[in-house]
mmCIF file of C-alpha atoms in Angstrom:
data_model
loop_
_atom_site.group_PDB
_atom_site.id
_atom_site.type_symbol
_atom_site.label_atom_id
_atom_site.label_comp_id
_atom_site.label_asym_id
_atom_site.label_seq_id
_atom_site.Cartn_x
_atom_site.Cartn_y
_atom_site.Cartn_z
ATOM 1 C CA SER A 467 9.483 -29.566 -3.604
ATOM 2 C CA TYR A 468 10.905 -26.278 -2.369
ATOM 3 C CA LYS A 469 7.671 -25.320 -0.576
ATOM 4 C CA ALA A 470 7.517 -28.644 1.237
ATOM 5 C CA LYS A 471 11.123 -28.271 2.420
ATOM 6 C CA LEU A 472 10.437 -24.717 3.586
ATOM 7 C CA ARG A 473 7.278 -25.829 5.390
ATOM 8 C CA ALA A 474 9.211 -28.675 7.103
ATOM 9 C CA ALA A 475 11.959 -26.269 8.218
ATOM 10 C CA ILE A 476 9.411 -23.830 9.652
ATOM 11 C CA ASP A 477 7.610 -26.684 11.440
ATOM 12 C CA ARG A 478 10.885 -27.791 13.057
ATOM 13 C CA LEU A 479 11.892 -24.269 14.071
ATOM 14 C CA LEU A 480 8.477 -23.016 15.174
ATOM 15 C CA PRO A 481 6.064 -25.842 15.923
ATOM 16 C CA GLY A 482 2.441 -24.774 15.633
ATOM 17 C CA CYS A 483 3.129 -21.933 13.198
ATOM 18 C CA HIS A 484 1.148 -22.858 10.109
ATOM 19 C CA ASP A 485 1.496 -19.997 7.717
ATOM 20 C CA LEU A 486 3.946 -17.331 6.686
ATOM 21 C CA GLU A 487 1.823 -14.439 7.919
ATOM 22 C CA GLU A 488 1.567 -16.003 11.366
ATOM 23 C CA LEU A 489 5.315 -16.635 11.379
ATOM 24 C CA LEU A 490 6.149 -13.036 10.458
ATOM 25 C CA VAL A 491 3.827 -11.602 13.105
ATOM 26 C CA ARG A 492 5.166 -13.992 15.741
ATOM 27 C CA LEU A 493 8.811 -13.195 14.984
ATOM 28 C CA GLN A 494 8.045 -9.487 14.935
ATOM 29 C CA ARG A 495 6.412 -9.669 18.346
ATOM 30 C CA GLU A 496 8.851 -12.070 20.045
ATOM 31 C CA LYS A 497 12.112 -10.682 18.643
ATOM 32 C CA ASP A 498 11.070 -7.014 18.399
ATOM 33 C CA ILE A 499 12.265 -6.857 14.800
ATOM 34 C CA THR A 500 11.391 -4.555 11.935
ATOM 35 C CA TYR A 501 10.661 -5.687 8.379
ATOM 36 C CA LEU A 502 11.031 -3.828 5.145
ATOM 37 C CA PHE A 503 8.462 -5.778 3.206
ATOM 38 C CA ILE A 504 7.925 -4.917 -0.445
ATOM 39 C CA CYS A 505 4.645 -6.368 -1.579
ATOM 40 C CA HIS A 506 1.725 -5.903 -3.952
ATOM 41 C CA ASP A 507 -0.696 -7.734 -1.652
ATOM 42 C CA ILE A 508 -2.447 -4.980 0.289
ATOM 43 C CA ALA A 509 -4.519 -7.420 2.344
ATOM 44 C CA LEU A 510 -1.356 -9.133 3.568
ATOM 45 C CA LEU A 511 0.246 -5.813 4.464
ATOM 46 C CA GLN A 512 -2.805 -4.720 6.443
ATOM 47 C CA ALA A 513 -2.560 -7.901 8.504
ATOM 48 C CA PHE A 514 0.764 -7.110 10.144
ATOM 49 C CA ALA A 515 2.319 -3.838 8.973
ATOM 50 C CA HIS A 516 2.607 -1.095 11.556
ATOM 51 C CA GLU A 517 3.429 1.494 8.912
ATOM 52 C CA ILE A 518 2.878 1.392 5.155
ATOM 53 C CA ALA A 519 4.510 3.453 2.437
ATOM 54 C CA VAL A 520 2.584 3.354 -0.835
ATOM 55 C CA MET A 521 4.850 3.736 -3.846
ATOM 56 C CA TYR A 522 4.239 4.356 -7.521
ATOM 57 C CA LEU A 523 7.125 4.125 -9.996
ATOM 58 C CA GLY A 524 9.653 4.366 -7.172
ATOM 59 C CA ASN A 525 8.084 7.418 -5.531
ATOM 60 C CA VAL A 526 6.479 7.347 -2.089
ATOM 61 C CA LEU A 527 3.006 8.868 -2.422
ATOM 62 C CA GLU A 528 1.546 8.089 1.003
ATOM 63 C CA VAL A 529 2.815 6.930 4.403
ATOM 64 C CA LEU A 530 0.315 5.897 7.062
ATOM 65 C CA PRO A 531 -0.243 3.491 9.947
ATOM 66 C CA GLY A 532 -1.016 -0.020 8.702
ATOM 67 C CA ASP A 533 -4.262 -0.266 10.619
ATOM 68 C CA LYS A 534 -5.512 2.962 8.990
ATOM 69 C CA LEU A 535 -4.950 1.963 5.371
ATOM 70 C CA LYS A 536 -8.457 0.754 4.602
ATOM 71 C CA ASP A 537 -10.274 3.657 6.276
ATOM 72 C CA THR A 538 -8.015 6.689 5.815
ATOM 73 C CA ALA A 539 -6.179 6.325 2.532
ATOM 74 C CA TYR A 540 -6.050 9.812 1.035
ATOM 75 C CA HIS A 541 -3.833 9.721 -2.056
ATOM 76 C CA PRO A 542 -5.742 9.027 -5.294
ATOM 77 C CA TYR A 543 -3.396 6.129 -6.112
ATOM 78 C CA THR A 544 -3.817 4.483 -2.698
ATOM 79 C CA LYS A 545 -7.578 4.852 -2.971
ATOM 80 C CA ALA A 546 -7.522 3.390 -6.476
ATOM 81 C CA LEU A 547 -5.493 0.409 -5.273
ATOM 82 C CA LEU A 548 -7.966 -0.263 -2.482
ATOM 83 C CA SER A 549 -10.937 -0.024 -4.843
ATOM 84 C CA SER A 550 -9.345 -2.557 -7.179
ATOM 85 C CA LEU A 551 -9.014 -5.279 -4.540
ATOM 86 C CA PHE A 552 -10.795 -8.543 -5.078
ATOM 87 C CA SER A 553 -12.206 -10.450 -2.116
ATOM 88 C CA ILE A 554 -14.127 -13.696 -1.849
ATOM 89 C CA ASN A 555 -16.450 -11.861 0.575
ATOM 90 C CA MET A 556 -17.205 -8.993 -1.788
ATOM 91 C CA ASP A 557 -20.534 -8.144 -3.340
ATOM 92 C CA PHE A 558 -20.114 -9.595 -6.837
ATOM 93 C CA SER A 559 -22.627 -7.140 -8.259
ATOM 94 C CA GLU A 560 -20.065 -4.379 -7.580
ATOM 95 C CA LYS A 561 -17.557 -3.601 -10.279
ATOM 96 C CA ILE A 562 -13.865 -4.114 -9.504
ATOM 97 C CA ALA A 563 -12.304 -0.799 -10.440
ATOM 98 C CA SER A 564 -9.263 -0.572 -12.646
ATOM 99 C CA ILE A 565 -6.829 2.312 -12.705
ATOM 100 C CA GLU A 566 -7.301 3.974 -16.076
ATOM 101 C CA GLY A 567 -4.802 6.134 -17.912
ATOM 102 C CA ASP A 568 -1.267 5.937 -19.229
ATOM 103 C CA VAL A 569 1.603 4.462 -17.225
ATOM 104 C CA PRO A 570 4.749 6.462 -17.939
ATOM 105 C CA SER A 571 8.060 4.813 -18.681
ATOM 106 C CA PRO A 572 10.035 4.325 -15.446
ATOM 107 C CA ILE A 573 13.120 5.616 -17.259
ATOM 108 C CA ASN A 574 11.347 8.728 -18.550
ATOM 109 C CA LEU A 575 9.101 9.937 -15.734
ATOM 110 C CA PRO A 576 7.016 13.057 -16.293
ATOM 111 C CA SER A 577 7.842 16.276 -14.503
ATOM 112 C CA GLY A 578 5.441 16.884 -11.659
ATOM 113 C CA CYS A 579 3.445 14.131 -10.037
ATOM 114 C CA VAL A 580 4.316 10.630 -11.303
ATOM 115 C CA PHE A 581 0.650 9.602 -11.037
ATOM 116 C CA GLN A 582 -0.672 12.492 -13.168
ATOM 117 C CA GLY A 583 -1.366 10.347 -16.255
ATOM 118 C CA ARG A 584 -3.752 8.097 -14.317
ATOM 119 C CA CYS A 585 -5.209 10.476 -11.731
ATOM 120 C CA LYS A 586 -8.819 11.562 -12.145
ATOM 121 C CA PHE A 587 -8.126 14.693 -10.072
ATOM 122 C CA VAL A 588 -5.109 15.935 -12.059
ATOM 123 C CA LYS A 589 -4.721 19.693 -12.534
ATOM 124 C CA ASP A 590 -2.076 21.863 -14.180
ATOM 125 C CA LYS A 591 -0.132 22.215 -10.915
ATOM 126 C CA CYS A 592 0.334 18.424 -10.814
ATOM 127 C CA LYS A 593 1.999 18.487 -14.210
ATOM 128 C CA GLY A 594 4.490 21.216 -13.432
ATOM 129 C CA GLN A 595 5.843 20.509 -9.971
ATOM 130 C CA LYS A 596 6.339 17.263 -8.054
ATOM 131 C CA PRO A 597 4.404 17.272 -4.760
ATOM 132 C CA ILE A 598 6.279 16.406 -1.563
ATOM 133 C CA LEU A 599 5.069 14.340 1.374
ATOM 134 C CA GLU A 600 3.172 16.569 3.799
ATOM 135 C CA ASP A 601 1.672 15.777 7.192
ATOM 136 C CA ILE A 602 -2.100 15.358 6.953
ATOM 137 C CA GLU A 603 -2.630 13.718 10.337
ATOM 138 C CA ALA A 604 -0.372 12.274 13.020
ATOM 139 C CA LYS A 605 1.887 9.655 11.390
ATOM 140 C CA HIS A 606 0.142 10.179 8.036
ATOM 141 C CA LYS A 607 1.824 11.904 5.086
ATOM 142 C CA VAL A 608 0.584 12.352 1.539
ATOM 143 C CA ALA A 609 2.261 13.716 -1.600
ATOM 144 C CA CYS A 610 -0.664 15.388 -3.357
ATOM 145 C CA TYR A 611 -1.527 19.056 -3.792
ATOM 146 C CA PHE A 612 -5.237 18.417 -3.484
ATOM 147 C CA THR A 613 -5.467 15.895 -0.607
ATOM 148 C CA LYS A 614 -7.646 18.115 1.576
ATOM 149 C CA GLU A 615 -9.941 19.070 -1.306
ATOM 150 C CA ILE A 616 -10.346 15.500 -2.607
ATOM 151 C CA ASN A 617 -11.007 14.045 0.849
ATOM 152 C CA ASN A 618 -13.034 16.918 2.339
ATOM 153 C CA LEU A 619 -10.507 17.466 5.159
#
């Protein structure tokens, strides 16, 4: 199979490297390379990304250090993504949150914030003008008019 051939090639090239995540981290460290890694697996990204840009419908809504994602996500979409994660270590009495609301057509985006139809904090300003990325902390930018209010900053 394709996976077996890939695994055999990795074993020949990098003996002792047993998974893709380990391989990526090792190559990054040893070769001082940068990845542009597009992924829907937040847990994987947290494992080796130095910087993460969270996108929704092609728009960057938050940029932050990878090791800060879990604790200092400020955009409502980023927070919603984190609250919807499933883990085998989670408390199964807790509900896995879903992101409610209407997803706009990617070819007919609304004016204003692209996340407005699913955001529980949406206000009129969000519907009229698209927010830009603004510095919230060092190396942390968020595109939301109400970041400070929502997060008590």
